[in-house]
Amino acid sequence: MLKKVYGSAVFGVEATTITVEVNVDKGVGYHLVGLPDNAIKESNFRIAAALQNNGYRIPGKKIIINMSPADLRKEGSAYDLTLAIGILASSAQIKAEHLDSYLIMGELSLDGGLQPIKGALPIAVKAREEGFKGFILPAQNAKEAAIVDNLKVYGVENIKQVINFFDQGEHLEQTIVDTREEFYKNLEFPEFDFADVKGQESIKRCMEIAAAGGHNIILIGPPGAGKTMLAKRLPSILPPMTLYEALETTKIHSVVGRIKDTGLMSQRPFRSPHHTISNVALVGGGSYPQPGEISLSHNGVLFLDELPEFKREVLEVMRQPLEDREVTISRAKFTVTYPSSFMLVASMNPSPGGYFNDPDAPVTSSPAEMQRYLGKISGPLLDRIDIHIEVTPVPFDKLSDDRKGESSVSIRERVIKARNIQTQRFLESESVHYNAQMNTKQIREYCVLDESSKTLLKAAMERLNLSARAYDRILKVSRTIADLEGSAQVNGSHISEAIQYRSLDRDGWLG
C-alpha cells in the first residue's frame, strides 16, 4: 500500500517541502531513494528499534521509500519520524486518514523519544505557505515553530504520541505563542553598560556615531587600553530590534540549531570568533552549506579581536559581504544566499609589540616587522571600515575616579533619535535603512556640501591619498554626525570630525 507523508528540507534560510512516498508490497528489502545522505540511510536502524520498543515493527516485506523531489539532496536525521509514520501507515499498522494535512519532522531515539531538529522556524513558515493544517515536531522546537501564526504546532515527546494522534484520534496539546508578547518579554537591556567605562570619552563618541549610522569601526590601541571592553558594550547602545529583524535573525539561528527555549530572539547578536577561524566558518558554506559567523551576526555585531592575527585570506572573503550585505554560496547543483547585514567592529594593536605611537613605551618592532604586521590587512578591506580610531590607555586618575560615566540608556536615546531620522529619510527604499547602507546616488542626494566643506574634504583627500570608497565613507559618517545633531545640512564641522576618524589613512600607519 502506498502512503504519502510530508517533511521539509532547508536550503539557505528557506525550506522546501519534501514528499515522502512509502510503498509496502510483497517481497523482501528496504530501499530508500531520492538522494538521502548517510544520516537518512542509517535511519532504518533507529526506526526499527523505536518501533519495536513501542509495540510496533518494520514489516518483513519489500519497502520502497522515495523522497521527492528526487533530484534534491536531503540531509540530517530529522526525517526519522516522517519515515516511521509513513512505514506504519503504509503497512496498515495504524490508521492515518489525515496524513496529508500535517508536516512531520523529528529525530528518533532508540526508545522512541524525539530529539530536536534544525530549521524549525523556516520549515514552519513554509508549512503555513503551503496550507498545511499543522506541524508535528519535537517538543524542544515547538516554541520556535509556534512563532508562525495561522499554523497549528504540536510539540511531542515521543513517537507514541504521534501514533495515538493519527491512529486513535488522541488529543495533542497545541503550542501557542503570542509573538509580540514573546518579543517584548525578552527585550531585556544588554548586560554591559558604558557607565562602567572610565574615561575614553572620544571613543564613546565614536561608538555612538557608529551605532547611529550602522558604521563599521576599527579600534587601534595597545594591550589593556580597553578595546574589547568597549566593543562588548556597543550592543547596549544599538536601537532595539524590530519584530521583523527579530524574526529574520531567529530564522538564521534556527537553521544551525542555536534556538533554545527562548523561541524568538529579541537581542541583537554579538559574535566574536577566534582568529583561527576558517573561511567557511566565517562566511558560510561547506559540503552541505551552513551560515557562517557573518550571517549569525545579521542585524547585530561581528567583533574581530586582534584583526591582523586572522589569516589574510579569511579577511579578504569578507569584502563582498561587507559591501553587498549578503553572501552567496554556489555549488554545482544549487546556490544559497544568506543575509549578512552586520556591524563590523575590529580591534588591533598598533604594532607586533603592541606599543607603536606610545611615547612612554620602548619601540620593540622594526620597520620591516611593522610593515609585515599591518600588511595583513588590505587597503580594500580598510576602505570598507568607515571609522578608524586610536584607543589610548586610561590614566590612573580617571581609573580611580568613582564617578560613573554616561549610561548606555542615555547614549541609546540619542542613537534611536538619529536612526528615526534615517528611517524617515529612506522610507521609500526597501534595501536602505540607515546611513551606512547608502548607495552613491543617495550619498549625492543627502550629503550635499557647501564650498568650504568641499575645499576641506578635497585637502584631506589629497593629503591622505584617500580612495573614492574612503571619500564615500567620510560623507556617510558626516551625515550621521549631522543626524545626531539634528542638522538637515552636512557642514564643515561634521566633515572635519569624520576625517579625524580615518586614523589608518594617516602617515606613520600604512605608509
XYZ file of C-alpha atoms in Angstrom:
511
model
C 0.000 0.000 0.000
C 1.246 3.463 -0.906
C 1.143 6.345 1.588
C 2.479 9.867 1.397
C 3.918 11.741 4.354
C 5.344 15.252 4.293
C 8.607 16.614 5.662
C 10.834 19.527 4.751
C 14.407 20.339 3.707
C 16.165 23.624 4.495
C 18.418 25.290 1.922
C 19.929 28.582 2.969
C 17.282 30.114 5.204
C 14.349 28.845 3.151
C 12.574 25.477 3.346
C 11.326 23.152 0.613
C 8.546 20.643 1.220
C 9.609 17.025 0.775
C 7.044 14.380 -0.125
C 7.969 11.004 1.384
C 6.272 8.216 -0.587
C 6.262 4.861 1.211
C 5.181 1.715 -0.596
C 4.976 -1.652 1.233
C 4.438 -4.656 -1.045
C 5.196 -8.368 -1.385
C 8.840 -9.312 -1.272
C 11.818 -8.546 0.925
C 14.044 -5.481 1.075
C 14.356 -1.913 2.243
C 15.082 0.629 -0.487
C 15.471 4.359 0.234
C 15.843 6.623 -2.822
C 15.755 10.325 -3.550
C 19.345 11.435 -2.771
C 19.366 10.808 1.005
C 22.637 11.345 2.898
C 24.190 8.791 5.268
C 22.246 10.054 8.302
C 18.969 9.304 6.472
C 20.229 5.952 5.176
C 21.012 4.924 8.764
C 17.518 5.887 9.897
C 16.140 2.364 9.382
C 18.113 1.144 12.409
C 16.773 3.929 14.641
C 13.251 3.451 13.304
C 13.341 -0.326 13.814
C 14.445 -0.001 17.454
C 11.996 2.840 18.200
C 9.033 0.935 16.730
C 9.933 -2.320 18.485
C 10.268 -0.559 21.840
C 6.782 0.884 21.390
C 4.957 -2.257 20.308
C 5.270 -1.922 16.532
C 7.642 -3.246 13.880
C 9.078 -2.724 10.441
C 7.162 -5.228 8.273
C 9.176 -8.057 6.736
C 8.155 -7.045 3.240
C 9.543 -5.022 0.367
C 9.633 -1.372 1.431
C 10.381 1.319 -1.138
C 10.674 4.899 0.064
C 11.045 7.794 -2.340
C 11.894 11.275 -1.095
C 10.568 13.708 -3.677
C 11.766 15.826 -5.439
C 14.273 13.071 -6.106
C 16.962 15.350 -7.572
C 17.236 17.439 -4.373
C 19.855 16.395 -1.820
C 18.346 15.555 1.611
C 20.402 15.543 4.766
C 20.146 15.014 8.503
C 18.291 12.775 10.909
C 15.160 14.944 11.150
C 13.278 12.654 8.731
C 13.207 9.712 11.180
C 9.700 10.456 12.430
C 8.422 11.186 8.912
C 9.694 7.857 7.611
C 8.484 5.898 10.657
C 4.915 7.210 10.415
C 4.942 6.539 6.664
C 6.028 2.915 7.216
C 3.360 2.341 9.888
C 0.620 3.853 7.717
C 1.690 2.030 4.562
C 1.829 -1.335 6.366
C -1.647 -0.705 7.852
C -0.359 -0.868 11.435
C -2.061 2.461 12.106
C -4.926 4.386 10.572
C -3.766 7.649 9.117
C -6.578 9.376 7.274
C -5.262 12.917 7.695
C -1.549 12.486 6.994
C -1.705 14.921 4.086
C -2.801 17.723 6.431
C 0.329 17.643 8.586
C 4.019 18.213 8.127
C 6.004 15.828 10.363
C 9.671 16.111 11.400
C 11.804 14.721 14.221
C 14.879 12.643 15.054
C 14.156 9.377 16.860
C 15.960 7.916 19.826
C 16.019 4.131 20.125
C 13.296 4.251 22.800
C 11.019 6.335 20.563
C 11.825 9.672 22.171
C 12.271 12.704 19.922
C 15.405 14.844 19.642
C 15.357 18.490 18.481
C 15.844 19.387 14.836
C 17.424 22.303 12.983
C 15.485 24.848 10.955
C 12.109 24.523 12.691
C 11.206 28.168 12.048
C 11.778 28.277 8.244
C 10.037 24.886 7.993
C 7.019 26.276 9.864
C 6.938 29.302 7.572
C 6.900 27.013 4.524
C 4.228 24.764 6.063
C 1.941 27.753 6.502
C 2.631 28.966 2.946
C 1.670 25.571 1.521
C -1.552 25.319 3.520
C -0.741 22.528 5.965
C -3.152 22.308 8.866
C -0.446 21.562 11.411
C 3.218 20.877 12.086
C 4.238 17.976 14.345
C 7.796 18.177 15.686
C 9.880 17.606 18.845
C 8.686 19.488 21.931
C 12.054 21.280 22.232
C 11.386 23.065 18.924
C 7.682 23.780 19.452
C 8.052 27.288 20.853
C 10.336 28.261 17.989
C 7.922 26.984 15.315
C 4.855 28.446 17.073
C 6.169 31.945 16.345
C 4.480 31.449 12.964
C 0.818 32.344 13.256
C -2.080 30.632 11.434
C -0.371 27.240 11.785
C -1.138 24.666 14.475
C 2.096 23.499 16.065
C 2.228 20.313 18.125
C 5.309 19.601 20.182
C 5.631 15.906 21.071
C 7.978 13.988 23.363
C 7.884 10.565 21.680
C 6.608 8.656 18.667
C 3.818 7.020 20.697
C 2.022 10.358 20.993
C 2.118 10.814 17.219
C 0.897 7.250 16.597
C -2.030 7.700 19.005
C -2.880 11.058 17.434
C -3.290 9.552 13.958
C -4.466 6.058 14.912
C -6.822 6.761 17.811
C -7.512 10.455 17.486
C -5.926 11.271 20.836
C -5.534 14.944 21.618
C -2.177 16.666 21.116
C -1.515 19.862 23.048
C -1.100 22.768 20.660
C 1.779 25.144 21.374
C 0.591 28.742 21.182
C 2.946 31.708 21.281
C 1.916 35.350 21.214
C 4.768 36.564 19.015
C 4.571 40.202 20.048
C 4.250 39.376 23.723
C 7.190 36.972 23.456
C 9.230 39.613 21.659
C 8.668 42.349 24.229
C 9.029 39.940 27.170
C 12.540 39.010 26.082
C 13.502 42.584 25.202
C 15.891 42.984 28.117
C 18.655 45.577 28.326
C 22.115 44.168 27.450
C 24.413 43.091 30.263
C 27.271 45.561 29.612
C 26.890 49.326 30.144
C 29.028 52.276 29.062
C 28.524 53.757 32.533
C 31.201 51.320 33.731
C 33.814 52.693 31.316
C 36.279 55.136 32.878
C 37.391 57.982 30.633
C 37.559 57.227 26.894
C 35.038 59.976 26.073
C 36.284 60.349 22.496
C 35.951 56.592 21.935
C 32.423 56.604 23.343
C 31.615 59.379 20.885
C 32.912 57.204 18.024
C 30.872 54.245 19.193
C 27.780 56.429 19.356
C 28.328 57.624 15.778
C 28.943 54.048 14.599
C 25.745 52.822 16.294
C 23.686 55.745 14.988
C 24.647 55.142 11.359
C 25.388 51.400 11.394
C 29.034 52.088 10.504
C 31.878 49.592 10.655
C 34.603 50.603 13.118
C 38.153 49.557 13.988
C 39.806 50.311 17.333
C 43.603 50.631 17.350
C 45.477 50.675 20.642
C 47.983 48.928 22.904
C 47.090 45.919 25.066
C 44.983 46.835 28.079
C 43.627 50.073 26.603
C 40.048 48.750 26.744
C 39.323 47.866 23.114
C 37.484 44.628 23.872
C 35.619 46.166 26.800
C 34.339 48.985 24.583
C 33.368 46.611 21.758
C 31.312 44.417 24.080
C 29.279 47.449 25.126
C 28.339 48.508 21.597
C 25.146 46.368 21.510
C 23.901 48.252 24.580
C 23.552 51.471 22.561
C 22.183 49.968 19.352
C 18.454 50.518 18.737
C 16.255 47.622 19.892
C 15.463 45.107 17.168
C 12.185 45.465 15.378
C 9.878 42.448 15.283
C 10.777 41.890 11.626
C 14.510 41.933 12.432
C 13.919 39.530 15.331
C 12.110 37.054 13.059
C 14.790 37.348 10.382
C 17.592 36.804 12.919
C 15.798 33.906 14.597
C 15.383 32.224 11.221
C 19.144 32.168 10.609
C 19.966 30.859 14.085
C 17.218 28.252 13.701
C 18.943 26.814 10.623
C 22.048 25.971 12.679
C 20.042 24.747 15.670
C 21.003 27.580 18.033
C 17.500 28.430 19.257
C 16.826 27.050 22.721
C 13.682 27.612 24.798
C 13.523 31.354 24.121
C 11.657 30.890 20.832
C 12.140 34.376 19.431
C 15.477 36.201 19.557
C 14.980 39.775 20.688
C 18.588 40.746 21.483
C 20.937 41.755 18.698
C 23.552 39.031 18.196
C 27.158 39.699 19.215
C 29.565 37.225 17.641
C 33.271 37.127 18.475
C 35.040 34.303 16.590
C 38.625 33.287 17.390
C 41.359 34.381 14.985
C 41.985 30.738 13.958
C 38.586 30.612 12.239
C 38.454 29.213 8.690
C 36.977 30.828 5.577
C 33.968 28.517 5.633
C 33.256 29.046 9.337
C 33.361 32.822 8.885
C 31.459 33.258 5.634
C 29.474 30.024 5.499
C 29.470 27.088 3.116
C 30.687 23.509 3.352
C 29.559 20.365 1.549
C 26.089 20.986 2.960
C 26.091 24.796 3.197
C 25.506 26.355 6.604
C 25.526 30.036 7.564
C 28.831 31.312 8.936
C 29.640 33.859 11.617
C 28.891 36.827 9.383
C 25.319 35.585 8.866
C 24.899 34.657 12.531
C 25.819 38.318 13.169
C 22.987 39.535 10.905
C 21.248 42.563 12.466
C 23.932 42.596 15.150
C 27.679 42.936 15.701
C 30.625 40.880 14.442
C 33.652 41.554 16.628
C 37.065 40.542 15.288
C 39.578 40.939 18.093
C 43.249 41.263 17.088
C 42.382 41.698 13.415
C 45.914 41.185 11.976
C 46.065 37.758 13.653
C 43.311 36.496 11.343
C 44.552 34.843 8.172
C 44.592 37.323 5.322
C 42.546 35.074 3.022
C 39.896 34.802 5.742
C 39.604 38.575 5.977
C 39.513 39.010 2.212
C 36.441 36.795 1.813
C 34.540 39.339 3.926
C 34.951 42.114 1.394
C 31.980 41.211 -0.790
C 29.555 40.501 2.113
C 30.532 43.818 3.749
C 29.600 45.624 0.551
C 26.510 43.653 -0.522
C 25.237 42.722 2.986
C 24.563 39.193 1.848
C 26.703 36.192 0.983
C 26.007 33.827 -1.895
C 27.416 30.296 -1.829
C 27.392 28.432 -5.126
C 27.657 24.713 -5.631
C 27.423 22.640 -8.813
C 23.694 21.928 -8.418
C 22.401 24.779 -6.278
C 23.047 28.244 -4.885
C 22.101 29.544 -1.460
C 22.106 33.114 -0.188
C 22.415 34.127 3.453
C 21.752 37.665 4.709
C 24.743 39.299 6.393
C 23.857 42.867 7.304
C 26.042 43.339 10.357
C 28.208 45.958 12.007
C 31.867 45.007 11.873
C 33.802 46.001 14.974
C 37.502 45.157 14.809
C 40.383 45.782 17.161
C 44.128 45.609 16.704
C 47.395 46.500 18.337
C 49.258 49.285 16.516
C 52.332 47.052 16.086
C 53.515 43.484 16.771
C 54.910 44.650 20.086
C 51.693 46.480 20.814
C 53.070 49.918 21.732
C 53.790 51.776 18.493
C 52.988 55.508 18.799
C 53.104 55.257 22.634
C 55.710 57.829 23.816
C 56.032 56.106 27.206
C 56.848 52.644 25.824
C 60.022 51.404 24.131
C 59.949 50.634 20.408
C 60.195 46.846 20.123
C 59.260 46.342 16.456
C 61.439 47.049 13.435
C 60.011 48.884 10.381
C 60.014 45.589 8.461
C 58.057 43.840 11.225
C 55.619 46.751 11.323
C 55.065 46.604 7.579
C 54.564 42.839 7.666
C 52.130 43.132 10.576
C 49.997 45.911 9.104
C 50.226 44.370 5.638
C 47.950 41.565 6.783
C 45.070 43.994 6.450
C 44.488 45.032 2.866
C 43.648 48.557 1.784
C 40.342 47.499 0.164
C 39.229 45.923 3.447
C 40.144 49.051 5.425
C 38.243 51.139 2.890
C 35.109 49.241 3.894
C 35.563 50.239 7.525
C 34.067 53.687 7.990
C 35.674 54.681 11.289
C 39.299 54.165 12.403
C 40.000 55.374 15.931
C 43.010 55.190 18.248
C 42.387 53.957 21.789
C 44.900 55.131 24.374
C 45.354 53.763 27.902
C 43.281 55.474 30.595
C 45.382 57.471 33.100
C 45.308 56.451 36.759
C 43.364 59.487 37.976
C 40.436 58.565 35.713
C 40.645 54.858 36.524
C 40.435 55.640 40.243
C 37.535 58.064 39.818
C 34.443 56.596 41.499
C 32.012 58.632 39.428
C 30.109 56.689 36.754
C 30.198 57.746 33.141
C 27.209 58.411 30.907
C 24.964 55.354 30.814
C 24.171 53.321 27.715
C 20.500 54.234 28.164
C 21.268 57.935 27.613
C 23.502 57.281 24.619
C 20.956 54.885 23.145
C 18.238 57.552 23.257
C 20.328 59.784 21.000
C 21.125 56.872 18.715
C 17.437 55.955 18.380
C 16.573 59.580 17.613
C 19.188 59.656 14.818
C 18.000 56.291 13.468
C 14.414 57.584 13.370
C 15.601 60.473 11.183
C 17.233 57.949 8.841
C 14.145 55.740 8.810
C 12.082 58.674 7.557
C 14.788 59.609 5.055
C 14.877 56.141 3.482
C 11.176 55.411 3.856
C 10.755 54.673 0.152
C 13.800 52.408 -0.077
C 13.450 48.673 0.515
C 17.162 47.924 0.931
C 18.477 51.013 2.749
C 17.521 51.697 6.352
C 20.446 53.666 7.795
C 23.325 55.824 6.571
C 25.985 53.131 6.248
C 23.830 51.393 3.620
C 23.526 54.436 1.333
C 24.422 53.941 -2.317
C 26.244 56.501 -4.447
C 23.051 58.171 -5.647
C 21.757 58.598 -2.101
C 25.098 59.946 -0.901
C 24.948 62.665 -3.558
C 21.350 63.452 -2.616
C 21.653 63.546 1.172
C 25.267 64.678 1.671
C 25.278 67.968 -0.254
C 28.323 70.082 0.700
C 28.895 73.813 0.552
C 32.086 75.211 -0.992
C 34.062 75.428 2.252
C 33.216 71.822 3.116
C 34.251 70.687 -0.361
C 37.584 72.509 -0.003
C 38.192 70.910 3.375
C 37.397 67.445 2.088
C 39.497 67.915 -1.056
C 42.528 68.890 1.025
C 42.096 65.811 3.221
C 41.704 63.539 0.197
C 44.921 64.843 -1.351
C 46.955 64.856 1.872
C 45.855 61.373 2.976
C 45.708 59.951 -0.565
C 42.231 58.536 0.088
C 40.367 56.270 -2.341
C 36.967 57.037 -3.802
C 35.452 54.489 -1.415
C 37.047 56.270 1.583
C 35.572 59.525 0.263
C 32.109 57.983 0.363
C 32.742 56.650 3.872
C 33.622 60.118 5.127
C 30.422 61.532 3.663
C 28.318 58.784 5.230
C 29.865 59.339 8.667
C 29.397 63.106 8.246
C 25.714 62.535 7.506
C 25.386 60.503 10.718
C 27.131 63.181 12.800
C 24.702 65.734 11.356
C 21.759 63.469 12.221
C 22.937 63.182 15.829
C 22.914 66.974 15.976
C 19.538 67.141 14.269
C 21.054 69.101 11.383
C 19.481 68.809 7.949
C 22.677 70.039 6.277
C 26.144 68.470 6.401
C 28.593 71.250 7.212
C 32.325 71.730 7.697
C 32.386 70.695 11.365
C 30.724 67.363 10.503
C 33.206 66.761 7.663
C 36.133 67.718 9.890
C 35.103 65.275 12.620
C 34.536 62.472 10.109
C 38.020 62.982 8.623
C 39.526 62.519 12.097
C 38.098 59.021 12.135
C 40.438 57.783 9.387
C 43.498 57.109 11.599
C 44.917 54.324 9.465
C 44.994 56.575 6.396
C 47.486 58.936 8.060
C 51.246 58.937 7.548
C 53.002 56.709 10.019
C 50.492 53.878 9.819
C 50.222 52.169 6.464
C 52.848 54.237 4.711
